[in-house]
XYZ file of C-alpha atoms in Angstrom:
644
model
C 19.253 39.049 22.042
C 15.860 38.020 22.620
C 14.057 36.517 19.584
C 10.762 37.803 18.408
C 7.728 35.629 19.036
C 5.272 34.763 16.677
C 1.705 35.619 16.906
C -0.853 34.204 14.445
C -3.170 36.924 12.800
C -5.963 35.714 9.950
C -3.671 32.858 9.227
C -0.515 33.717 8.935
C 2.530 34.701 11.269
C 3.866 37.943 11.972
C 6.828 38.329 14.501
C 6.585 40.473 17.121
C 9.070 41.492 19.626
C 8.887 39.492 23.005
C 8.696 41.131 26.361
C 11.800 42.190 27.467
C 13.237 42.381 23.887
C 15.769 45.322 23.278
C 13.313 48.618 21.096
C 14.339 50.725 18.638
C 13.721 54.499 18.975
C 10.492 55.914 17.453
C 10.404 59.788 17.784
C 7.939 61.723 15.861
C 9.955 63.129 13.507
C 12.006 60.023 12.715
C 8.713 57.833 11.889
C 6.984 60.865 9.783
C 9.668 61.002 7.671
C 9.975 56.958 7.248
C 6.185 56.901 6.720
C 7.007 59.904 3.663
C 9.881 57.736 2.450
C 8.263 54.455 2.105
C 4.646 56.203 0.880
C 6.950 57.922 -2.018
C 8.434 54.337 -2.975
C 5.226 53.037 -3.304
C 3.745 55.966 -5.366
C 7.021 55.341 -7.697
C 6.977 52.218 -7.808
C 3.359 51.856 -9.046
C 3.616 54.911 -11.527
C 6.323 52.977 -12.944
C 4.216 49.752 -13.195
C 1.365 51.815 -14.924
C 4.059 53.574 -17.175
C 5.394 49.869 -18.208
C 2.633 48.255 -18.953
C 1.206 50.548 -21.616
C 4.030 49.146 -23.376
C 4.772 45.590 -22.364
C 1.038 44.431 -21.919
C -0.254 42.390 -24.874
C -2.832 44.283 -26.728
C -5.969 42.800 -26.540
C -7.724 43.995 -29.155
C -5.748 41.891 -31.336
C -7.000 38.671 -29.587
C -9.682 36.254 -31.068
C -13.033 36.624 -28.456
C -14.245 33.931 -26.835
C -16.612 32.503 -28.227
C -19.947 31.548 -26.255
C -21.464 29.090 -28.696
C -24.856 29.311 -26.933
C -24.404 33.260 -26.044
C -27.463 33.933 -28.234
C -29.834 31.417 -26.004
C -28.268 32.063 -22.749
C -27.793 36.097 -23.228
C -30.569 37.124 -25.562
C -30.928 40.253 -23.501
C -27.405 41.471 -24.546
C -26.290 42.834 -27.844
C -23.411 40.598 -28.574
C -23.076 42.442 -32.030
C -20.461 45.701 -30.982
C -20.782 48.834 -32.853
C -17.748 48.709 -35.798
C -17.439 45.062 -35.729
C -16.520 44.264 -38.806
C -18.062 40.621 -40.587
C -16.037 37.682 -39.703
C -13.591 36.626 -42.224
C -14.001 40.112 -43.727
C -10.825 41.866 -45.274
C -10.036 45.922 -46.070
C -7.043 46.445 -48.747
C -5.678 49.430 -49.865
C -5.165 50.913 -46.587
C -1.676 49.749 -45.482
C 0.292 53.078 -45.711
C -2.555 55.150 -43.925
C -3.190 52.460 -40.911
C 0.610 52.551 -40.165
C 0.586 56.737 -40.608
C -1.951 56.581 -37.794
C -0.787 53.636 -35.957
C 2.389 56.241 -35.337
C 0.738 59.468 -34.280
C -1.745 57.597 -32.182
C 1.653 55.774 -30.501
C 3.122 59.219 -30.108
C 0.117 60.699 -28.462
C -0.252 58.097 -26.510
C 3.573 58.333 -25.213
C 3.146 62.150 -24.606
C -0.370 61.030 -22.264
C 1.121 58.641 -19.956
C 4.328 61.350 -19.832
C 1.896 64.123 -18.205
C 0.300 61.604 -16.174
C 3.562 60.225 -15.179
C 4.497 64.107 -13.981
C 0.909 64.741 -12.533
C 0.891 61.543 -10.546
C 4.566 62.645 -9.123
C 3.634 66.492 -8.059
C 0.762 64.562 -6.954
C 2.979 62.924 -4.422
C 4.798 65.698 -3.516
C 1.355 67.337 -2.170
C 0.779 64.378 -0.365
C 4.757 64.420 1.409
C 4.056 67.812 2.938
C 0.923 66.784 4.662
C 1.263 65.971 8.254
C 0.256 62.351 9.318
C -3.046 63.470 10.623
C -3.999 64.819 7.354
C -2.807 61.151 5.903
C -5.539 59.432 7.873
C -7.866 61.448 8.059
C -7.711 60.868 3.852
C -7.188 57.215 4.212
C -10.954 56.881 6.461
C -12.312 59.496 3.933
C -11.061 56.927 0.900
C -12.296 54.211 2.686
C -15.621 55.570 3.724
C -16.120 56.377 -0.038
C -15.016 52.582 -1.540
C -17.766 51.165 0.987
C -20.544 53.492 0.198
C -19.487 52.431 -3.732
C -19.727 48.444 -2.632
C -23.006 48.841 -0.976
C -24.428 50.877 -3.885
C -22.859 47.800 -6.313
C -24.350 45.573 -3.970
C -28.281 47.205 -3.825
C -27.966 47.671 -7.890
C -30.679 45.915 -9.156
C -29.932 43.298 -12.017
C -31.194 43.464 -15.420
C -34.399 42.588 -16.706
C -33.935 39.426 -18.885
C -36.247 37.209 -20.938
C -37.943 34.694 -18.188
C -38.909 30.737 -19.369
C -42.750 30.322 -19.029
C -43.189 28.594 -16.168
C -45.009 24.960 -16.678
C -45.836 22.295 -13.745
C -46.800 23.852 -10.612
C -49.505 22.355 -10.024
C -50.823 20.547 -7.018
C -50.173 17.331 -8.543
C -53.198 15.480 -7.510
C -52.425 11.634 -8.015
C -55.922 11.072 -8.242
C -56.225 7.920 -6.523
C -57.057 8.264 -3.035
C -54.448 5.555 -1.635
C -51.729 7.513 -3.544
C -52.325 10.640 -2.037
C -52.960 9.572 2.030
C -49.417 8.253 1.668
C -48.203 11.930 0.005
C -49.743 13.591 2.487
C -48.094 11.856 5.007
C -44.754 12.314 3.472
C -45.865 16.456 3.811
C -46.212 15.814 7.816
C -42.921 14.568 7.610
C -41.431 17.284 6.308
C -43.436 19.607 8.461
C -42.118 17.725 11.295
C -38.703 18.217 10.028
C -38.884 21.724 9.314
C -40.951 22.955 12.695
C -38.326 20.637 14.784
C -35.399 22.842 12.462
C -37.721 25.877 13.116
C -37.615 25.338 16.705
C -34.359 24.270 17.790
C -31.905 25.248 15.129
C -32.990 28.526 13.120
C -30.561 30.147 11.232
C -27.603 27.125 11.973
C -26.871 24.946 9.147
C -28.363 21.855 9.971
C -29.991 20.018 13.505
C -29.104 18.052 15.761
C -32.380 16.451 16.604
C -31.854 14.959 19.851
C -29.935 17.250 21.621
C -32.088 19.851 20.399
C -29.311 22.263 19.361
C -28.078 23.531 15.677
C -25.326 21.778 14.064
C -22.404 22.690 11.473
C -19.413 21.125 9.721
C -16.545 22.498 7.878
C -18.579 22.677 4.468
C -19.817 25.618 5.819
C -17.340 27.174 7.382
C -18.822 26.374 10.871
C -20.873 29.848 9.957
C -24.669 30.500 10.333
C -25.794 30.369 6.959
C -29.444 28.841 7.394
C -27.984 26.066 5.229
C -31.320 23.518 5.772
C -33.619 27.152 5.466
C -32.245 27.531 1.935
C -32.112 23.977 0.855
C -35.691 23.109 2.005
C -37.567 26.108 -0.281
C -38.376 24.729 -2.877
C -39.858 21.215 -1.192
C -41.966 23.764 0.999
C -43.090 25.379 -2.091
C -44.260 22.362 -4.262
C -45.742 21.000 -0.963
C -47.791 24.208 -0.093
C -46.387 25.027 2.897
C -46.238 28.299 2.004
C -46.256 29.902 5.844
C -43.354 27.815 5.980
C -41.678 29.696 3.042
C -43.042 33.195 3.611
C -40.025 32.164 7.047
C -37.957 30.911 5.290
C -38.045 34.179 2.853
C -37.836 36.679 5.806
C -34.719 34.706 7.513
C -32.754 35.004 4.200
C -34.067 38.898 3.631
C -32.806 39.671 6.825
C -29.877 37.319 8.108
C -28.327 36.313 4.671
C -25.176 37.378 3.846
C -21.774 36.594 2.035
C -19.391 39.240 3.968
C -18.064 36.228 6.801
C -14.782 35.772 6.540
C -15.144 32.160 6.373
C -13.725 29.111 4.276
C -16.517 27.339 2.743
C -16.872 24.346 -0.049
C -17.716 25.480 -3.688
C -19.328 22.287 -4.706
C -21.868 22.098 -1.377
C -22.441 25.872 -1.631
C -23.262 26.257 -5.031
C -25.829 23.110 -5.364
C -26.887 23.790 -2.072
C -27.576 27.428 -1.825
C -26.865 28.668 -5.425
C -29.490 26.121 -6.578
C -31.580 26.164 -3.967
C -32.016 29.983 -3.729
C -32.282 29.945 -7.728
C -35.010 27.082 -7.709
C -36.814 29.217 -4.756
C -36.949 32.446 -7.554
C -38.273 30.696 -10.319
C -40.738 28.849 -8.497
C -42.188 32.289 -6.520
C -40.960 34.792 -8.453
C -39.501 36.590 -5.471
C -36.389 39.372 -6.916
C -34.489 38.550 -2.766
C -33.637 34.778 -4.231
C -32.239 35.823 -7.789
C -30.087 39.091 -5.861
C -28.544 36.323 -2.792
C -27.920 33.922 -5.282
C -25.691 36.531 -7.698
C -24.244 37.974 -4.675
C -22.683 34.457 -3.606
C -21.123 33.609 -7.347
C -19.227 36.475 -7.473
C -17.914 35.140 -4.312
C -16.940 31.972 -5.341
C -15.201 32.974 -8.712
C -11.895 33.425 -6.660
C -11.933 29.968 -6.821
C -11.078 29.651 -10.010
C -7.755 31.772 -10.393
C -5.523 28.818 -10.684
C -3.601 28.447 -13.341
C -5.510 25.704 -15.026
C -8.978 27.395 -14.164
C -9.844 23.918 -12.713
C -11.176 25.736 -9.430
C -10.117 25.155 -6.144
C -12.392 23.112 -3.755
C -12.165 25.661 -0.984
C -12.664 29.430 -1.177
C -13.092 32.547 1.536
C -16.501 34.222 1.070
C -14.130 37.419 2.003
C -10.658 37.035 1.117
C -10.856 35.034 -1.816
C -7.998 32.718 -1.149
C -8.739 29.160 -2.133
C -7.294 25.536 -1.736
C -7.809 21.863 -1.908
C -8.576 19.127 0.976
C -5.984 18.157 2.402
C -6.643 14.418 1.743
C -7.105 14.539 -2.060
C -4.435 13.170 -3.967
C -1.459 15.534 -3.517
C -3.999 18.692 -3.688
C -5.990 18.026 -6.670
C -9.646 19.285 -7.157
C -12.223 16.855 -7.460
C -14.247 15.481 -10.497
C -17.787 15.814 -8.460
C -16.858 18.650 -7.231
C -15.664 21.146 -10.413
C -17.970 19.396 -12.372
C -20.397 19.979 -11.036
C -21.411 23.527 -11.577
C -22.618 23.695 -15.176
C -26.473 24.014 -14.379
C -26.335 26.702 -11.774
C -23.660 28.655 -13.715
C -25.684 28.772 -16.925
C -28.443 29.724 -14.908
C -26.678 32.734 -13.707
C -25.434 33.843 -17.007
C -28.781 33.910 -18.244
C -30.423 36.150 -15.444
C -27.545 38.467 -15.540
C -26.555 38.608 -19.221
C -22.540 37.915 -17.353
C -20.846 35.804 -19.634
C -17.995 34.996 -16.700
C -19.994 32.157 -15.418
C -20.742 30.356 -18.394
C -16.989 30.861 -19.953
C -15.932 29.142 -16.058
C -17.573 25.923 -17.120
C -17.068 26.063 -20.553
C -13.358 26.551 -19.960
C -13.393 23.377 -17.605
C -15.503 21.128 -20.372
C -12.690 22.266 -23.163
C -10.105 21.209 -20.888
C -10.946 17.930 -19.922
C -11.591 17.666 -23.735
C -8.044 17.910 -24.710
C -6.957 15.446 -21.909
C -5.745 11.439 -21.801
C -8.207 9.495 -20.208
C -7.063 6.169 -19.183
C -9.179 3.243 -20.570
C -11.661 6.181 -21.500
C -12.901 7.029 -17.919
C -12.405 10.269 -15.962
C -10.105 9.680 -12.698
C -11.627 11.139 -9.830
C -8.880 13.640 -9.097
C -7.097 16.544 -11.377
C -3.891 18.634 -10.179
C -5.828 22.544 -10.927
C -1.577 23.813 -10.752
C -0.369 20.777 -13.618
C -3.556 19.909 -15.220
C -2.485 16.579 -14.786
C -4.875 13.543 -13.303
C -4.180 12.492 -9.589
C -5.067 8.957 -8.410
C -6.183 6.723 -10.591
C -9.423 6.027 -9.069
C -12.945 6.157 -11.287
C -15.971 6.285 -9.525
C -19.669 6.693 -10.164
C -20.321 6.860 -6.424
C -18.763 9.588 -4.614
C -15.954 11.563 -5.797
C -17.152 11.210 -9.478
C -21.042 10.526 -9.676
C -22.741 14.027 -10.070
C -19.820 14.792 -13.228
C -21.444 12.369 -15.581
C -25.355 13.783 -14.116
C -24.364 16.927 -14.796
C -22.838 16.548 -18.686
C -26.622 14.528 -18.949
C -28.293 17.411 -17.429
C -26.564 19.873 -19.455
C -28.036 18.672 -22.451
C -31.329 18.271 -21.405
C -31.505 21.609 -19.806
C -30.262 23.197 -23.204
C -33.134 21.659 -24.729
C -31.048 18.870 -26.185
C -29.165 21.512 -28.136
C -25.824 21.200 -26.254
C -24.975 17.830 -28.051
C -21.664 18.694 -27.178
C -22.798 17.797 -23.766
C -24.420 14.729 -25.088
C -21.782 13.305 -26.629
C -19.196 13.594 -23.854
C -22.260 11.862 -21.585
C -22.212 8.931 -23.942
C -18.694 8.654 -24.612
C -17.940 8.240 -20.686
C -20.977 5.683 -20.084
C -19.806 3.839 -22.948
C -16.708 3.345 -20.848
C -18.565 2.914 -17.317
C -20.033 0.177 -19.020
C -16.874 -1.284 -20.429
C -15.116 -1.310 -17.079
C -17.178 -0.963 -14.206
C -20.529 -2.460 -14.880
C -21.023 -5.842 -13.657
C -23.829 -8.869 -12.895
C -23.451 -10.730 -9.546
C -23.138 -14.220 -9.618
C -26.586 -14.071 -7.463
C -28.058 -11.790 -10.531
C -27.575 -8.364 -9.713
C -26.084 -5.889 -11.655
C -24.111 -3.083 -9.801
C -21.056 -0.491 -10.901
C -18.142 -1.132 -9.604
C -14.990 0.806 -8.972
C -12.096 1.457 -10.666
C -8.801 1.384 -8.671
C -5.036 1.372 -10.338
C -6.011 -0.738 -13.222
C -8.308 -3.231 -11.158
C -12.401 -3.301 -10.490
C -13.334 -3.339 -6.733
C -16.789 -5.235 -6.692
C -18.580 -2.485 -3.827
C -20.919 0.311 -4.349
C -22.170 2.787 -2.939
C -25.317 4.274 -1.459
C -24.092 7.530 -3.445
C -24.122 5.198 -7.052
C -27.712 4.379 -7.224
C -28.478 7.718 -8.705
C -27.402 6.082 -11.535
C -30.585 4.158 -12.231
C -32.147 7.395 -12.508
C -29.629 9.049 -14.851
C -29.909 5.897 -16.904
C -33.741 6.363 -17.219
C -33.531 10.308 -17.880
C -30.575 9.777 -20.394
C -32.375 6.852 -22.440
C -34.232 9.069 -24.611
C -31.532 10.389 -27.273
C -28.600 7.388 -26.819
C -26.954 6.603 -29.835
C -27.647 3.423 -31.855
C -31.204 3.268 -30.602
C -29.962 2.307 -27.158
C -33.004 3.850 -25.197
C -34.698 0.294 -24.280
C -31.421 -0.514 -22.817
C -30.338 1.949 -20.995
C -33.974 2.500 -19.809
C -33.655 -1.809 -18.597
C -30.270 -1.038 -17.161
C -31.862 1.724 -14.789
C -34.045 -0.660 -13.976
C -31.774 -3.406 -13.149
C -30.013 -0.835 -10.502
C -32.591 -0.098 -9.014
C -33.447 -3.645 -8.083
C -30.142 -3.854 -6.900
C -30.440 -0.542 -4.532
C -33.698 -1.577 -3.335
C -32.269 -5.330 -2.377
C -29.824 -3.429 -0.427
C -32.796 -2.468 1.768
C -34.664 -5.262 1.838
C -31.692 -7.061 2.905
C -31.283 -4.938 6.691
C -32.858 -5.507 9.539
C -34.352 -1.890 9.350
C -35.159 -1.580 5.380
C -32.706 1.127 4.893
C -29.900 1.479 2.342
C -26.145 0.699 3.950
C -23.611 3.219 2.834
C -21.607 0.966 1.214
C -22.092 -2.973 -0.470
C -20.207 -5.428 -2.076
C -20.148 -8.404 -4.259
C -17.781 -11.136 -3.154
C -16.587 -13.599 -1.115
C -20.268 -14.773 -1.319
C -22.070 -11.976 -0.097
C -24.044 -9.626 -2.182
C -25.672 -6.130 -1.703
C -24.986 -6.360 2.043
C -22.171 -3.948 3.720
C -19.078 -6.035 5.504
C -17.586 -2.737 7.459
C -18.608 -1.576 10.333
C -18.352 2.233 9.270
C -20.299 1.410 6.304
C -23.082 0.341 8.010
C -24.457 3.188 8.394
C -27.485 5.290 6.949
C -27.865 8.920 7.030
C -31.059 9.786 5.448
C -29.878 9.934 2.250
C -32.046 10.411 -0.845
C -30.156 8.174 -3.965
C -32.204 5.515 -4.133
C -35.410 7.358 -3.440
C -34.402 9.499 -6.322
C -33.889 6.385 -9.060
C -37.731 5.009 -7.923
C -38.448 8.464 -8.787
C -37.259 8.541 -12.611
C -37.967 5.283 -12.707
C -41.581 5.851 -12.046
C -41.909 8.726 -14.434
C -40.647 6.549 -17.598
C -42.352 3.792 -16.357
C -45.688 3.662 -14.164
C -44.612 0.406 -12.900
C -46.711 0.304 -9.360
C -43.556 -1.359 -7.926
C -41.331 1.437 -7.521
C -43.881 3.355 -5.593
C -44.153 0.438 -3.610
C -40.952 0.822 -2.866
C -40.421 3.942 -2.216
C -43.367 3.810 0.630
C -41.043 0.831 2.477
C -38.247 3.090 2.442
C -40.682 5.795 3.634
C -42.396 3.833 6.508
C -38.706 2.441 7.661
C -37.471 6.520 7.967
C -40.220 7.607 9.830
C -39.937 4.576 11.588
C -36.459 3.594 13.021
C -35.313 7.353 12.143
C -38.165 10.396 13.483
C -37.199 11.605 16.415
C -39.135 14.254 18.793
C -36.901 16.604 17.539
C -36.614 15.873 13.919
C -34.906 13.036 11.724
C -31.745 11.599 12.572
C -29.398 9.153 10.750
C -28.658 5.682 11.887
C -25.484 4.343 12.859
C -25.963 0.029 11.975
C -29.023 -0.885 9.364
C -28.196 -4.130 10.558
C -29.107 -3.380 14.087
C -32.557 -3.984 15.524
C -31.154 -1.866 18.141
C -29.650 1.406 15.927
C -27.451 4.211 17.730
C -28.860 7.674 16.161
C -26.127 10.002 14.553
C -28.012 13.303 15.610
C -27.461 15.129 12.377
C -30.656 15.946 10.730
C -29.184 16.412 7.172
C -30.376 19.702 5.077
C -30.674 17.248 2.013
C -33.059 15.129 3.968
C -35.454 18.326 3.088
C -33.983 19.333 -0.360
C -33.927 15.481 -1.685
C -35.199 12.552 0.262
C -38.464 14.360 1.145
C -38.817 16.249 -2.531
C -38.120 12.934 -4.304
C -40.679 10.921 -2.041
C -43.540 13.844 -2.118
C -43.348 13.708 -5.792
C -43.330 9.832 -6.183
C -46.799 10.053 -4.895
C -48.121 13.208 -6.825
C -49.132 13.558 -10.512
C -46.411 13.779 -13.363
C -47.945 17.007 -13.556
C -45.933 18.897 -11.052
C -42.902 19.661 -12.294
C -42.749 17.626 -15.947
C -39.518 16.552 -17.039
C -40.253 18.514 -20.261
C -40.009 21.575 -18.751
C -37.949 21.111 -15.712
C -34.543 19.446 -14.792
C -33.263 18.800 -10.914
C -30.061 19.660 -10.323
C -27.867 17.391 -7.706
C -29.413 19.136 -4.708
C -33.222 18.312 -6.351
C -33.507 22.032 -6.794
C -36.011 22.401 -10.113
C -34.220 25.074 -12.520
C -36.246 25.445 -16.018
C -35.778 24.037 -19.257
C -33.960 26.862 -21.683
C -36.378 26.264 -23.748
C -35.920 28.100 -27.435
C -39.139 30.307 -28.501
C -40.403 30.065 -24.904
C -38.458 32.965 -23.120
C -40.292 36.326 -22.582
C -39.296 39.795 -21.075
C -41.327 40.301 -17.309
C -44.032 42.585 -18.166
C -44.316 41.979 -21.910
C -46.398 39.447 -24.230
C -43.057 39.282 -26.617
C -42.228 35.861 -27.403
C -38.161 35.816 -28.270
């Protein structure tokens, strides 16, 4: 006997009968009356299901609600206070023999319901036995037809009107001093340069590949068309004035947008990526098309989160769903950086909707890594989302674990310091950074290490010197008057960032350094030579300029500026560099869509007034997309002078 081959279809494999394999006999008659067979099991089966679990499901009305904490800020546009909702704590007596009286007749009426639905639901069937199989489909495309008219009315139903933050710091931002501003304005040719090269030879692909002129993708994605750099640069056009630029950018995503591709794509990129980016674009125009895409992709990643932790999964389908973990990470655990990492952008949505899903997601997530062991106090890098057990034991302010602590700093400060739970996790876990992974160089230079299996590895990374800048920004508020230091330790990584471009041949970052074996801030591997237009220590001269004014870091941030356009401008766009170490660099030919979202946003604003966008009224999320201070007192309905 011949056995069946397998033929893959969406993933999975389905046998199918090989040529030449012996067939069964399919008359008419024979598969009508299967087809009636099979449809009646079903119909039984799931009457049965419905009849069971009026009795065997929990009742949830006798469950304790979640509770928000900050529903009131986040929600104000929802009545959290139900009709009959009786006063916490509050107790009726005298009742007992009449509830349970009740509690009878309303089970008996509720036995003799599901009985006549039971018997409706089964003549029901019956009528649908006797029809031919013609009449069956031609039902089925009527039933479907319906269900996708219903989804693309769901989808075109316009969201709620909800209080809006008053909207501070959008300004020009006029430095003032001539000098200052003929080296922002060439930092805005760079970006149009950028963005007419993407405009020309990539439009509507993720990113560009500069030299050869062509778009370019990876599996972040989903190796789909989703005008990745388009929605990541919006906001940097915006504050620059480029607003031709925009109005395309705007009219792509109108148009070309969607979330119905059945492709895999990653959580973490999407959400800070698009999620904030498309959020940062509404509140800074005002335009209803940004707030309606961004919705429309969270509901698409909360499949991501049905594991049985809720840690979610790093992967997830735009149309099926189904998620998973890389491959690579530590037996299939999520990542640190990754599900924690979506706090700002999920309160965000919360608030504009008046959902409470997103919020409880990261809430849920913060409570769990609450309850946890953490070795020495520090957060591994990787957690099993099926145990809820740590992976590896590998911490990491760099990759793999740097925008976590950011984004417990950020929570607070987007809260309007009022989320000192936030807070206090932030300081508890820098305490510990401190403890374990912060070290001076013998040559003077102080630099976070790594922590591997119980031991410090002396190397860091181009993704660490953030840090500086979450140093700065969290200095304000630390415990036992700690702001001067933490405000000197930012400082004291960004001299170490910056000596790890002064010390190349082209003045730009490695992505890796160490400090041993007598060599300090420099890279020692050949595949961490390499820069790829990456925005970190841009960012820390930033912060470090805002709490500061010290002429220096503006200074530096026009070397790294002069060495980009430099060593990496291309006629068609910016492309990354293969050896900083090389008078003679290979290109990469990937111009990054977070060389527009960060590098050029962090550099343009180095050079403008403290004016556009204040820290006191916005925060950046890990992307450098601007989302608004929930600020109390300072939230009004569209349309309306009323001041909640």
């Amino acid at each position: 006997m011949t056995t069946p081959a397998l033929l893959p279809l969406s993933g999975r494999r389905i046998p199918t009968l090989a040529p030449g394999a012996a067939s069964f006999p399919h008359h008419r008659a024979t598969l009508r009356l299967s087809e009636k067979f099979i449809l009646l099991l079903i119909l039984s089966a799931f009457i049965t299901l419905c009849f069971g679990a009026f009795f065997f499901l929990p009742d949830n009305s006798k469950h304790k609600r979640f509770d928000l904490g900050l529903e009131d800020v986040l929600i104000p546009h929802i009545n959290s206070n139900k009709e009959g909702k009786q006063p916490s704590g509050q107790i009726i007596h005298g009742q007992g023999g009449h509830d349970e009286h009740r509690h009878r007749e309303e089970e008996e009426s509720l036995q003799s319901k599901i009985r006549a639905d039971h018997e409706r639901a089964l003549e029901e069937a019956k009528e649908k036995l006797r029809k031919s199989r013609e009449e069956l489909q031609a039902e089925i495309r009527t039933e479907k037809n319906r269900l996708a008219q219903d989804l693309r009315k769901l989808k075109d139903k316009p969201l709620p009107p909800v209080p809006m933050p008053k909207l501070v710091g959008l300004s020009e931002g006029d430095p003032g001093d001539p000098n200052v501003k003929e080296k922002r304005d060439k930092i805005r040719e760079m970006m149009k340069h950028a963005w007419d090269s993407y405009r020309q030879y990539g439009w509507g692909h993720n990113e560009l590949k500069p030299l050869a002129k062509k778009g370019h993708s990876t599996n972040i994605f989903g190796n789909s068309q989703m005008g990745a750099t388009i929605v990541d640069a919006l906001d940097t056009l915006y504050i620059m004035g480029l607003h031709s630029e925009f109005k395309d950018g705007q009219e792509w995503i109108e148009q070309n947008l969607d979330w119905t591709a059945n492709v895999e794509v990653s959580v973490f990129e999407v959400n800070i990526r698009f999620i904030g980016g498309l959020l940062a674009a509404y509140y800074l125009s005002g335009q209803e098309v940004f707030k309606v895409k961004a919705v429309q992709l969270a509901e698409k990643l909360l499949p991501a989160f049905n594991t049985p932790t809720g840690i979610p999964w790093a992967m997830v389908n735009l149309k099926s769903g189904v998620g998973r973990n890389w491959g690579w990470a530590s037996a299939g655990s999520s990542i640190l950086a990754e599900f924690g990492t979506l706090h700002m952008e999920f309160v965000h949505l919360t608030y504009l909707t008046g959902n409470p899903a997103y919020y409880q997601k990261v809430m849920h997530i913060r409570k769990l890594l609450a309850k946890m062991d953490r070795p020495n106090g520090l957060y591994p890098n990787y957690l099993n989302p099926r145990t809820g057990r740590w992976g590896q034991q590998h911490t990491s302010v760099g990759g793999l674990g740097d925008s976590f602590y950011e984004y417990l700093l950020k929570a607070w400060v987007m809260s309007d310091r009022t989320d000192t739970e936030a807070r206090k996790t932030y300081d508890d876990a820098i305490e510990a950074i401190e403890r374990h992974l912060i070290r001076k160089s013998s040559g003077g230079l102080t630099f976070i290490g790594e922590w591997k299996n119980g031991h410090l590895e002396r190397k860091m990374g181009h993704l660490t010197c953030f840090a500086g800048g979450m140093f700065a920004l969290g200095a304000d508020g630390s415990p036992d008057d700690k702001a001067g230091h933490y405000l000197q330790l930012g400082a004291e990584i960004a001299h170490t960032c910056h000596e790890s471009y002064d010390r190349t041949v082209l003045k730009l970052g490695p992505e890796a350094f160490k400090f041993d074996s007598g060599l300090e801030a420099v890279a020692v591997r050949q595949n961490e030579k390499y820069y790829i237009l990456r925005p970190e220590v841009i960012e820390t001269y930033w912060y470090m300029w805002r709490f500061t004014h010290d002429p220096k870091y503006r200074q530096w941030g026009w070397e790294a500026a002069q060495a980009i356009d430099k060593y990496c401008r291309v006629s068609g766009g910016f492309s990354g560099v293969k050896d900083v170490y090389s008078s003679n660099p290979t290109y990469d030919d990937v111009q990054q869509s977070f060389f527009l979202a960060e590098t050029l946003k962090y550099l343009y604003l180095l050079f403008s007034g403290d004016d556009l966008l204040p820290l006191e009224n916005w925060v950046l999320n890990t992307e450098a997309h601007p989302l608004p201070i929930m600020h109390r007192g300072n939230l009004t309905l569209p349309g309306t002078n009323a001041v909640r």
